[in-house]
Short mmCIF file of C-alpha atoms in Angstrom, two decimals:
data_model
loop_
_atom_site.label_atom_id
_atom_site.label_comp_id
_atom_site.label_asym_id
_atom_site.label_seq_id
_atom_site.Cartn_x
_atom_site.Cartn_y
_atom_site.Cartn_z
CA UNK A 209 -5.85 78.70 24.51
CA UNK A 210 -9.33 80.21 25.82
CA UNK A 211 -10.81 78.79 23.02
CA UNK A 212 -9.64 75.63 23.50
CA UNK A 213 -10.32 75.48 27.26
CA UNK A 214 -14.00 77.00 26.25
CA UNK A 215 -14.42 73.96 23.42
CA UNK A 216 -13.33 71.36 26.94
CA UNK A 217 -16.23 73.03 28.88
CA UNK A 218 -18.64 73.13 26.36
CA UNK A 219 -17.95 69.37 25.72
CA UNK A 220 -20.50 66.43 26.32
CA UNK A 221 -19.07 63.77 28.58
CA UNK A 222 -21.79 61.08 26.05
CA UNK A 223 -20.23 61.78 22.94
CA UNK A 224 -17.28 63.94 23.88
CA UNK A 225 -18.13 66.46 20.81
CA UNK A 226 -19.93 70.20 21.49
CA UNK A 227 -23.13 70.01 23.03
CA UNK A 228 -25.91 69.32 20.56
CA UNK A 229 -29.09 70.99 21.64
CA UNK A 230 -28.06 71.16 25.55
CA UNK A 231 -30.51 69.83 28.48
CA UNK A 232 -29.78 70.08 32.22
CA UNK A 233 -30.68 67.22 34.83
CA UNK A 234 -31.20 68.44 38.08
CA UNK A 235 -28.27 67.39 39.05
CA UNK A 236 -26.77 70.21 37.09
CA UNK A 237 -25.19 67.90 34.68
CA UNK A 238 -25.35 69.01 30.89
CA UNK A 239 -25.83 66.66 27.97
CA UNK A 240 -26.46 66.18 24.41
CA UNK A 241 -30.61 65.76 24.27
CA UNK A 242 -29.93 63.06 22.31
CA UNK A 243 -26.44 61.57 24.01
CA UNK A 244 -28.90 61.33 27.24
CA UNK A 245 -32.10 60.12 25.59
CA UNK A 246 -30.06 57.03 23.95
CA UNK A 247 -27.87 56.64 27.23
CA UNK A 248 -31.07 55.81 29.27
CA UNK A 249 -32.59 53.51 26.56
CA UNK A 250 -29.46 51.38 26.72
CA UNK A 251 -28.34 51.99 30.63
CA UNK A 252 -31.51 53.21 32.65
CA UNK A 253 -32.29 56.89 34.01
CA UNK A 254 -29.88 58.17 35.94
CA UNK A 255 -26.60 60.41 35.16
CA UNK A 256 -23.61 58.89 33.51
CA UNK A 257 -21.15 61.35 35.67
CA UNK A 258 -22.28 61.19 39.13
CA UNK A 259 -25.42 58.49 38.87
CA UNK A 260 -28.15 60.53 40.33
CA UNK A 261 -31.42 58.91 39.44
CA UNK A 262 -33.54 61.29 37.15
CA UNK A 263 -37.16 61.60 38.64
CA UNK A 264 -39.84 59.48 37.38
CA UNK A 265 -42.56 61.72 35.02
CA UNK A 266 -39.99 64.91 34.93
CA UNK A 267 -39.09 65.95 31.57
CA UNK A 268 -35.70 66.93 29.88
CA UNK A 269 -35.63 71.11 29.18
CA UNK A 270 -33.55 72.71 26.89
CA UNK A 271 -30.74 74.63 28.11
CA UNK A 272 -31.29 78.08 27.25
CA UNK A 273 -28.22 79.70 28.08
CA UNK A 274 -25.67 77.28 27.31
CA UNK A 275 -27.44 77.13 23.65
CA UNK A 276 -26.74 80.86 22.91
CA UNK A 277 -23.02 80.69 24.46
CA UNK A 278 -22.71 77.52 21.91
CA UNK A 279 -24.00 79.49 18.81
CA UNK A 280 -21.79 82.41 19.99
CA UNK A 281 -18.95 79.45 19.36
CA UNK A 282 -20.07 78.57 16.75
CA UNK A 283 -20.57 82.18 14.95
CA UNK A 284 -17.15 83.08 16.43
CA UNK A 285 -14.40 82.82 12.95
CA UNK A 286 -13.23 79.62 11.67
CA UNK A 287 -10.39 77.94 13.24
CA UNK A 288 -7.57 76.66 10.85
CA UNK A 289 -7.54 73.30 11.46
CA UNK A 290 -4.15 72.87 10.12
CA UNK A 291 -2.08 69.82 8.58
CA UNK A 292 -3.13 66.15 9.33
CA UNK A 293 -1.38 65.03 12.16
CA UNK A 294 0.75 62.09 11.75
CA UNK A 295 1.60 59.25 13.05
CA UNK A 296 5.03 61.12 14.93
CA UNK A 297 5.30 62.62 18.29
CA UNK A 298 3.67 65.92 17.50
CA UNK A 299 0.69 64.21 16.24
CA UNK A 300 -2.47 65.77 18.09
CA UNK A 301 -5.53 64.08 19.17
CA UNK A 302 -8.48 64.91 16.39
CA UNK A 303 -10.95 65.35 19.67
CA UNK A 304 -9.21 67.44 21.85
CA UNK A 305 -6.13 68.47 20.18
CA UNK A 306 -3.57 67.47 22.78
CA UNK A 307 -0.51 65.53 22.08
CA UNK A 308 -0.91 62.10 22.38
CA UNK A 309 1.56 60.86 24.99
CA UNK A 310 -0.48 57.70 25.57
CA UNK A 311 -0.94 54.46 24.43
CA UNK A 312 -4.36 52.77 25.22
CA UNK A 313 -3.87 49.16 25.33
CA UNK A 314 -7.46 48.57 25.33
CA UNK A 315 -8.16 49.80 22.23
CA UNK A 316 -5.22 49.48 20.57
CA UNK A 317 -4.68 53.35 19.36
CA UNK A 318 -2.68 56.51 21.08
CA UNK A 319 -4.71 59.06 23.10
CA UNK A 320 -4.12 62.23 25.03
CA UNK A 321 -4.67 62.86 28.80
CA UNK A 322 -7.81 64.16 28.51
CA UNK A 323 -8.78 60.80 26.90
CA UNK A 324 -7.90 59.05 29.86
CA UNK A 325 -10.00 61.17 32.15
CA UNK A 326 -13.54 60.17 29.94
CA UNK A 327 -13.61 57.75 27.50
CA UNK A 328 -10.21 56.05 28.50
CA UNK A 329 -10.33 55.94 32.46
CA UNK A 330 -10.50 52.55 33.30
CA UNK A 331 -8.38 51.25 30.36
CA UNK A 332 -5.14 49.67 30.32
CA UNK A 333 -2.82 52.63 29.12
CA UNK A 334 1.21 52.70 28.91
CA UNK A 335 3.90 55.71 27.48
CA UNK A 336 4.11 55.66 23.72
CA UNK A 337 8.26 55.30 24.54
CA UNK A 338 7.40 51.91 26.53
CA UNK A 339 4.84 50.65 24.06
CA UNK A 340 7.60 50.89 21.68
CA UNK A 341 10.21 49.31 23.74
CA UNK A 342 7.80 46.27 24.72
CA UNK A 343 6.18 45.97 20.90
CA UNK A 344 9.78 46.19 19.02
CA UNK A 345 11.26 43.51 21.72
CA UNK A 346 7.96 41.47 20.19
CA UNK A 347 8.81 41.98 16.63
CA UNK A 348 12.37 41.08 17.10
CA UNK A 349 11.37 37.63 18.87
CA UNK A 350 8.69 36.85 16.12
CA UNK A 351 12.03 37.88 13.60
CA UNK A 352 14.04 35.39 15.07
CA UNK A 353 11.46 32.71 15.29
CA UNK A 354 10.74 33.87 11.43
CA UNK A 355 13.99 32.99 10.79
CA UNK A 356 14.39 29.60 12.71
CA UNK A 357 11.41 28.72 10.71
CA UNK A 358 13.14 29.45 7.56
CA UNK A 359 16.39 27.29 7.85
CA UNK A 360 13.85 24.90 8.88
CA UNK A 361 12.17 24.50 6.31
CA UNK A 362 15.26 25.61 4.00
CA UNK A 363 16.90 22.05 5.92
CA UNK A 364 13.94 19.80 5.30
CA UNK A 365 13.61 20.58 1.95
CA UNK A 366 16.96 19.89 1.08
CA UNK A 367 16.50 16.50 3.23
CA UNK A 368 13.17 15.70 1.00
CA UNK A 369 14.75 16.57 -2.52
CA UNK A 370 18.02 14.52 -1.34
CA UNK A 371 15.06 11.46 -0.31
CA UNK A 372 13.34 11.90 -3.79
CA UNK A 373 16.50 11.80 -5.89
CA UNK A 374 17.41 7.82 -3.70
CA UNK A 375 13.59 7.31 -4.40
CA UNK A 376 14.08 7.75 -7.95
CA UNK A 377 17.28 5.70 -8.44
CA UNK A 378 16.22 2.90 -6.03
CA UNK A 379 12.97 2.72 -8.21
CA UNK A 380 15.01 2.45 -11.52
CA UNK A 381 17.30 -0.06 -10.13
CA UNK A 382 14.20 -1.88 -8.81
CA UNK A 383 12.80 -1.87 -11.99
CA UNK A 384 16.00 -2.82 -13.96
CA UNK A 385 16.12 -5.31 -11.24
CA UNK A 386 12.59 -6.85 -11.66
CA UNK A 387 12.59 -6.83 -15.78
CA UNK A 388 15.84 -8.51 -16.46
CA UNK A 389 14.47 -11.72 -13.95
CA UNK A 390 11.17 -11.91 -15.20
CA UNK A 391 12.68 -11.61 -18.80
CA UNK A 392 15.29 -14.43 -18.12
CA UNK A 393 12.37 -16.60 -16.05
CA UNK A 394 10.39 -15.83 -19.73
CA UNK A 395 13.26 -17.36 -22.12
CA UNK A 396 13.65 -20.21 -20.12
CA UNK A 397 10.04 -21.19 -19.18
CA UNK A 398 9.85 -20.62 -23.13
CA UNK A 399 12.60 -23.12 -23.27
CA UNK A 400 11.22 -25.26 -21.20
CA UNK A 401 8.08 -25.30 -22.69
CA UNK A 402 9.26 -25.83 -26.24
CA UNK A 403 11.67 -28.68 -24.70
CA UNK A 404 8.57 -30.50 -22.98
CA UNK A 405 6.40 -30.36 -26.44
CA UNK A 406 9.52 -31.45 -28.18
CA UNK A 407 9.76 -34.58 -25.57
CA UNK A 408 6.25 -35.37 -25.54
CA UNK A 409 6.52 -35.53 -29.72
CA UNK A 410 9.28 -37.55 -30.13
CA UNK A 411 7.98 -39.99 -27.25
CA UNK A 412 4.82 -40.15 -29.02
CA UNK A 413 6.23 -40.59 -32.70
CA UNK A 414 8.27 -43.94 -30.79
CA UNK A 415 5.03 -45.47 -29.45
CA UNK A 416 2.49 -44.72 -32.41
CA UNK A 417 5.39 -46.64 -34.58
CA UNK A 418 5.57 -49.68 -32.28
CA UNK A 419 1.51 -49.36 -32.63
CA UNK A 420 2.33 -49.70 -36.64
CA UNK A 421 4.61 -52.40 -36.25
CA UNK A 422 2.20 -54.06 -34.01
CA UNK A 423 -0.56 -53.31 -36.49
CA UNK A 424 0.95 -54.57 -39.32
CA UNK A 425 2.06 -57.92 -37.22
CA UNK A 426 -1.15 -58.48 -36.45
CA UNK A 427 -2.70 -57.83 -39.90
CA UNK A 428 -0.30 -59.98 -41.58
CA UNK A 429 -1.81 -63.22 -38.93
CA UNK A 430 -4.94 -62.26 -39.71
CA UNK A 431 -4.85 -62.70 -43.23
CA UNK A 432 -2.37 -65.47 -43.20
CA UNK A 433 -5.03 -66.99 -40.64
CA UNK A 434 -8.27 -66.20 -43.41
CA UNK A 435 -6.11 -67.92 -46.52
CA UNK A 436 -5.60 -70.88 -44.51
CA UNK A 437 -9.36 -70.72 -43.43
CA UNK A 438 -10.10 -70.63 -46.92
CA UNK A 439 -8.03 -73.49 -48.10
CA UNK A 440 -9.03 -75.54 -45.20
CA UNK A 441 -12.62 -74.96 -46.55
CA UNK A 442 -11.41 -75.62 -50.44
CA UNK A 443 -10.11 -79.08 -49.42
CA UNK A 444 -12.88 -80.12 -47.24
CA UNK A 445 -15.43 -79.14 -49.77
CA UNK A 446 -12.86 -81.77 -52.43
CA UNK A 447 -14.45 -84.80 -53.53
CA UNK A 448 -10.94 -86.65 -54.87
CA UNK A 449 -9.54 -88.39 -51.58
CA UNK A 450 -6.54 -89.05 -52.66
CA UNK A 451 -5.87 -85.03 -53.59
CA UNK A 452 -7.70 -84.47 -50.52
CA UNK A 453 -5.25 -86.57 -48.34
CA UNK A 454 -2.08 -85.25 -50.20
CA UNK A 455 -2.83 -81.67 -50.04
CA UNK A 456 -3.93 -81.95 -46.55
CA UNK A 457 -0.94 -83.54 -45.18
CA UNK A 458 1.34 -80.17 -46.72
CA UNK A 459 -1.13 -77.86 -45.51
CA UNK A 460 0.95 -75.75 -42.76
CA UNK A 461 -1.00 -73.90 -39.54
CA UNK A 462 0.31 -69.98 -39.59
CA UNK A 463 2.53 -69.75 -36.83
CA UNK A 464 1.43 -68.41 -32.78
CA UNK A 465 0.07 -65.49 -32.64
CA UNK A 466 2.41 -64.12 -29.69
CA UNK A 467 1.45 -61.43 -26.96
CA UNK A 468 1.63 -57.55 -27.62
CA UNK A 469 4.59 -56.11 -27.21
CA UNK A 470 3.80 -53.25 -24.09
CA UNK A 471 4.02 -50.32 -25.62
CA UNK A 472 6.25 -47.58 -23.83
CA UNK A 473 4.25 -44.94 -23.11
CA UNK A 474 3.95 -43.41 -19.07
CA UNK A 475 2.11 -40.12 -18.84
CA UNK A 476 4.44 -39.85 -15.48
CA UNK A 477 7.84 -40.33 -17.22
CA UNK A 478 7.19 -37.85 -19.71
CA UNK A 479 6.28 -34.97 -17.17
CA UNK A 480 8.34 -36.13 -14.05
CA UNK A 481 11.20 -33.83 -15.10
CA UNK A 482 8.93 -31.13 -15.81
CA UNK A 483 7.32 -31.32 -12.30
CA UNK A 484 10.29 -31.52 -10.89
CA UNK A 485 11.71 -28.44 -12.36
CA UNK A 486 8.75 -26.29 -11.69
CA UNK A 487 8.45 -27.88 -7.99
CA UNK A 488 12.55 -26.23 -7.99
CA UNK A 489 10.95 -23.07 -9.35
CA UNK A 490 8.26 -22.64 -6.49
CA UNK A 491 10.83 -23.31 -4.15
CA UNK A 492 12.85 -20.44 -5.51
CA UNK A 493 10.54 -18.26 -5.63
CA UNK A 494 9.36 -18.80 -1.83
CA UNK A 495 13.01 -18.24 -1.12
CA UNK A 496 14.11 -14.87 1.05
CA UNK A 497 16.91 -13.05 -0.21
CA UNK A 498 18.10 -10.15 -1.37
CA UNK A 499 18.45 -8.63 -5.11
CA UNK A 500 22.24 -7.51 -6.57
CA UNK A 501 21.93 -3.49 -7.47
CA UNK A 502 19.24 -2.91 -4.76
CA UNK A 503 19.51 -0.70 -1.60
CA UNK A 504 20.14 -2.62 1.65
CA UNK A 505 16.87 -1.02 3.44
CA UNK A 506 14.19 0.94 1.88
CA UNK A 507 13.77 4.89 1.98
CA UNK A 508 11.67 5.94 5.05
CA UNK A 509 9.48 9.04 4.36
CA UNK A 510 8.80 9.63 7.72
CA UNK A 511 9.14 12.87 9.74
CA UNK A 512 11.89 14.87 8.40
CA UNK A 513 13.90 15.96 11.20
CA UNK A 514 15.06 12.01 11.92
CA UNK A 515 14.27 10.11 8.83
CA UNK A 516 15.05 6.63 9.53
CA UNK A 517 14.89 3.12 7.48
CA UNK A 518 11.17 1.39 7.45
CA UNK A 519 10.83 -1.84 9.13
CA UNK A 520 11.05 -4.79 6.70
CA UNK A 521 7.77 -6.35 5.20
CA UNK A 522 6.79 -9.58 7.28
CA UNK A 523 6.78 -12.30 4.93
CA UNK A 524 3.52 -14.19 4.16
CA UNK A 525 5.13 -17.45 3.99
CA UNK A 526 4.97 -19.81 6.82
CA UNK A 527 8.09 -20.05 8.53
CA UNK A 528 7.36 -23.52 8.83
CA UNK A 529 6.77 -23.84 5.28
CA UNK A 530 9.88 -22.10 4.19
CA UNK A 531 11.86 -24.52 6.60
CA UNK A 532 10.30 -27.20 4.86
CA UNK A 533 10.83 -25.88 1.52
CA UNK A 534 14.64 -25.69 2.50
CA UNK A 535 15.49 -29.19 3.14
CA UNK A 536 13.15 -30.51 0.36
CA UNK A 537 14.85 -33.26 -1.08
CA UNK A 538 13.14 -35.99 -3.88
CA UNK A 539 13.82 -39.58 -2.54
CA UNK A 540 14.53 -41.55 -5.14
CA UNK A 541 14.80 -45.61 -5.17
CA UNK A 542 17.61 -47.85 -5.83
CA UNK A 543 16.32 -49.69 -9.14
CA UNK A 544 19.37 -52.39 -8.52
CA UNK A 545 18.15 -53.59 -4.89
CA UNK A 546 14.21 -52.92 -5.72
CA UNK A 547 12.04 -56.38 -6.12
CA UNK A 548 11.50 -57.21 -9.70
CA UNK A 549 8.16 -57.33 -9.31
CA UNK A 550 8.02 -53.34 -8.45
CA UNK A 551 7.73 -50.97 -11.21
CA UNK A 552 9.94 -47.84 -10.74
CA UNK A 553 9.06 -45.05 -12.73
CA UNK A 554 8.80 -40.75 -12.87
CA UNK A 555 13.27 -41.18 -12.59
CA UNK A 556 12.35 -43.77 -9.96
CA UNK A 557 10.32 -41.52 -7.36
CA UNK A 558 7.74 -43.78 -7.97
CA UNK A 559 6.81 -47.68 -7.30
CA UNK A 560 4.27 -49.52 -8.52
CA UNK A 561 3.62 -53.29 -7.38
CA UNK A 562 3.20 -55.91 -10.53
CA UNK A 563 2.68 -58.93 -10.93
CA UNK A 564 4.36 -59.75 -13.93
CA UNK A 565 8.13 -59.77 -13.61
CA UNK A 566 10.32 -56.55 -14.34
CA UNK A 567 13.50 -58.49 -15.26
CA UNK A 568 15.38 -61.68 -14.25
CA UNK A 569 16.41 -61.61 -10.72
CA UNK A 570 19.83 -60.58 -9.41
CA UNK A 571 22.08 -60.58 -6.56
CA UNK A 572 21.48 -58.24 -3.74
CA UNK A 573 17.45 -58.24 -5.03
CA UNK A 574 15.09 -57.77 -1.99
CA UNK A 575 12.38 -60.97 -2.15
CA UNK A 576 9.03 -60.67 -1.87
CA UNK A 577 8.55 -62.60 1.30
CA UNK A 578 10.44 -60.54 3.53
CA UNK A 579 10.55 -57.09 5.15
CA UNK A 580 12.24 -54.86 2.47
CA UNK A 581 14.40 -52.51 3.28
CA UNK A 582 14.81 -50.07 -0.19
CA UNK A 583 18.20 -48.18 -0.64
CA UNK A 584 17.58 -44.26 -1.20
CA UNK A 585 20.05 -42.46 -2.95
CA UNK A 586 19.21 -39.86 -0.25
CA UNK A 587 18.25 -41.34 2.69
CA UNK A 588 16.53 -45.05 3.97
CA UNK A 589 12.86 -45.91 3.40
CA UNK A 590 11.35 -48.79 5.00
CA UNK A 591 8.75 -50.90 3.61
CA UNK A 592 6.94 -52.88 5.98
CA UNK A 593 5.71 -56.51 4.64
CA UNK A 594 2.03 -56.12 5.84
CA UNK A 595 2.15 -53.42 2.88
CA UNK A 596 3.75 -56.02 0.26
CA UNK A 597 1.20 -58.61 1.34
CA UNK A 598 -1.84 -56.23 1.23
CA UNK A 599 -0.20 -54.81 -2.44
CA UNK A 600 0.49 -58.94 -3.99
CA UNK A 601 -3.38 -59.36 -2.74
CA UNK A 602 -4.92 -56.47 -4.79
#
């Protein structure tokens, strides 16, 4: 215990260790020369303990006296510094060797009392008991949070891998979905197609052998036309009258010539049923509606804790235009009360004014000169006769 209370006086308030070569300010103050030398580079000349200014020019002298009694300490025998202290309430303080009782909060570490009367004094200190009582309170609130976090995060996985698995089967469905339509709009566009090349054929092998009938026809005049040139020329080049007058009275004229028979061929006719099917197509595909197998709303992947159904996609059809593509409907006119002189044709959606006949008139025919009123099979349309005049003048 003297010993001990001998190490306390013969410590330096600077470094809190033994005195290191000892000096004296004339305040009486002792100090490590060079704890007090690097004290008044960093903090101006004056004493750390009771802040008397050190003269200007005066010089620092060695402590004689206090330098023997230290290397009397120092000679004296060894002291058996004994175990390590631990972290447990006997543990010492390496410095002084007092229990540490205390609990600086300023530097985060446990201290003894004389501690607190240097380098801790104006620190934030609390009871080791108290420190534990406050920091265990701590680590049982950052527990439970721990553990709120947890089921958390336990919760919205569970919630994402139960998202992913409707993902996954809405997407197959989807795609089941999309590749049986586009397979069965592929067969019968194929159909179609093969149908329309089929109808095109056959319409053209019926004209190009009307052509050959009309060829041949007209061939056959032709040379029936250059032997009777030929034997007109034979008898007037005869010099016999009397076989000139005999053979000329039985020569025979070919017969009239005759006008071509039209030949039926209308670019319109043969693709008005294929116009009209694709026009049904677009409108089928502009249509809104929903798909058999599919989920009623899509999968939201918003914020986990109140997933909710995404908003539906705004069309980019005009709603006017989608109206319109509802209630389109392909007038079509009454051939039995059209004039004779119109031409219907593309399955009589379209009229043409002629002026060669179409057929002998019949009863319930609209005349030319009159307003014509044209039966629909869906609906009325009105044909004013200012438009029949202006069509008979061009």
């Amino acid at each position: 215990m003297a010993v001990q209370l001998l190490e306390e006086k013969l410590t330096c308030a600077i470094c809190l260790g033994l005195y290191q070569d000892p000096v004296t300010l004339p305040c009486g103050h002792n100090f490590c020369g060079a704890c007090i030398r690097d004290w008044w580079d960093r903090c101006g000349k004056a004493c750390p303990e009771c802040r008397e200014p050190f003269p200007d020019g005066a010089e620092l002298r060695r402590n004689v006296a206090l330098s023997g009694v230290l290397e009397v300490v120092h000679a004296g025998p060894a002291r058996d510094p004994g175990p390590d202290p631990g972290p447990g309430p006997a543990a010492r303080c390496p410095r002084h060797g007092r229990p540490m009782e205390l609990f600086c909060r300023t530097e985060g570490r446990c201290v003894c009392s004389v501690c607190t009367v240097h380098e801790c004094r104006l620190h934030e200190r609390a009871l080791l008991d108290a420190e534990r009582l406050k920091r265990q309170a701590q680590l049982r609130a950052s527990l439970e949070v721990t553990q709120q976090q947890a089921t958390q995060a336990e919760g919205q996985l569970l919630e994402l891998q139960k998202q992913r698995s409707q993902i996954q089967n809405s997407a197959c469905i989807l795609a089941s979905w999309v590749s049986g339509k586009f397979s069965s709009l592929l067969q019968a566009l194929e159909m179609q197609h093969t149908a329309a090349l089929r109808s095109i054929d056959v319409a053209k092998t019926r004209v190009l052998a009307q052509v050959r009938d009309e060829e041949q026809r007209l061939r056959g005049h032709l040379e029936a036309v250059a032997r009777h040139g030929c034997r007109i020329q034979e008898l007037l080049e005869q010099v016999d009258e009397q076989t000139f007058l005999q053979e000329s009275q039985l020569l025979q004229p070919p017969g009239p010539l005759g006008p071509l028979t039209p030949l039926q061929w209308d670019e319109d006719q043969q693709l008005g049923d294929l116009k009209q099917l694709l026009s049904r197509l677009c409108g089928l595909l502009l249509e809104e509606g929903g798909h058999p197998g599919a989920p009623a709303k899509p999968v939201d992947l918003g914020p986990m804790e109140a997933p909710g159904p995404l908003a539906p996609v705004p069309s980019t059809v005009c709603p006017l235009r989608r109206k319109l593509w509802q209630n389109y409907r392909n007038l079509t006119f009454d051939p039995i009360s059209a004039n004779r002189h119109f031409y219907l044709s593309r399955q009589d959606q379209q009229v043409k004014h002629c002026r060669q006949s179409q057929g002998p008139g019949r009863p319930g025919r609209f005349e030319l000169w009159q307003e014509m009123v044209l039966l629909c099979h869906s609906g009325w349309c009105t044909v004013a006769q200012s438009w029949l005049t202006a069509a008979s003048s061009s």
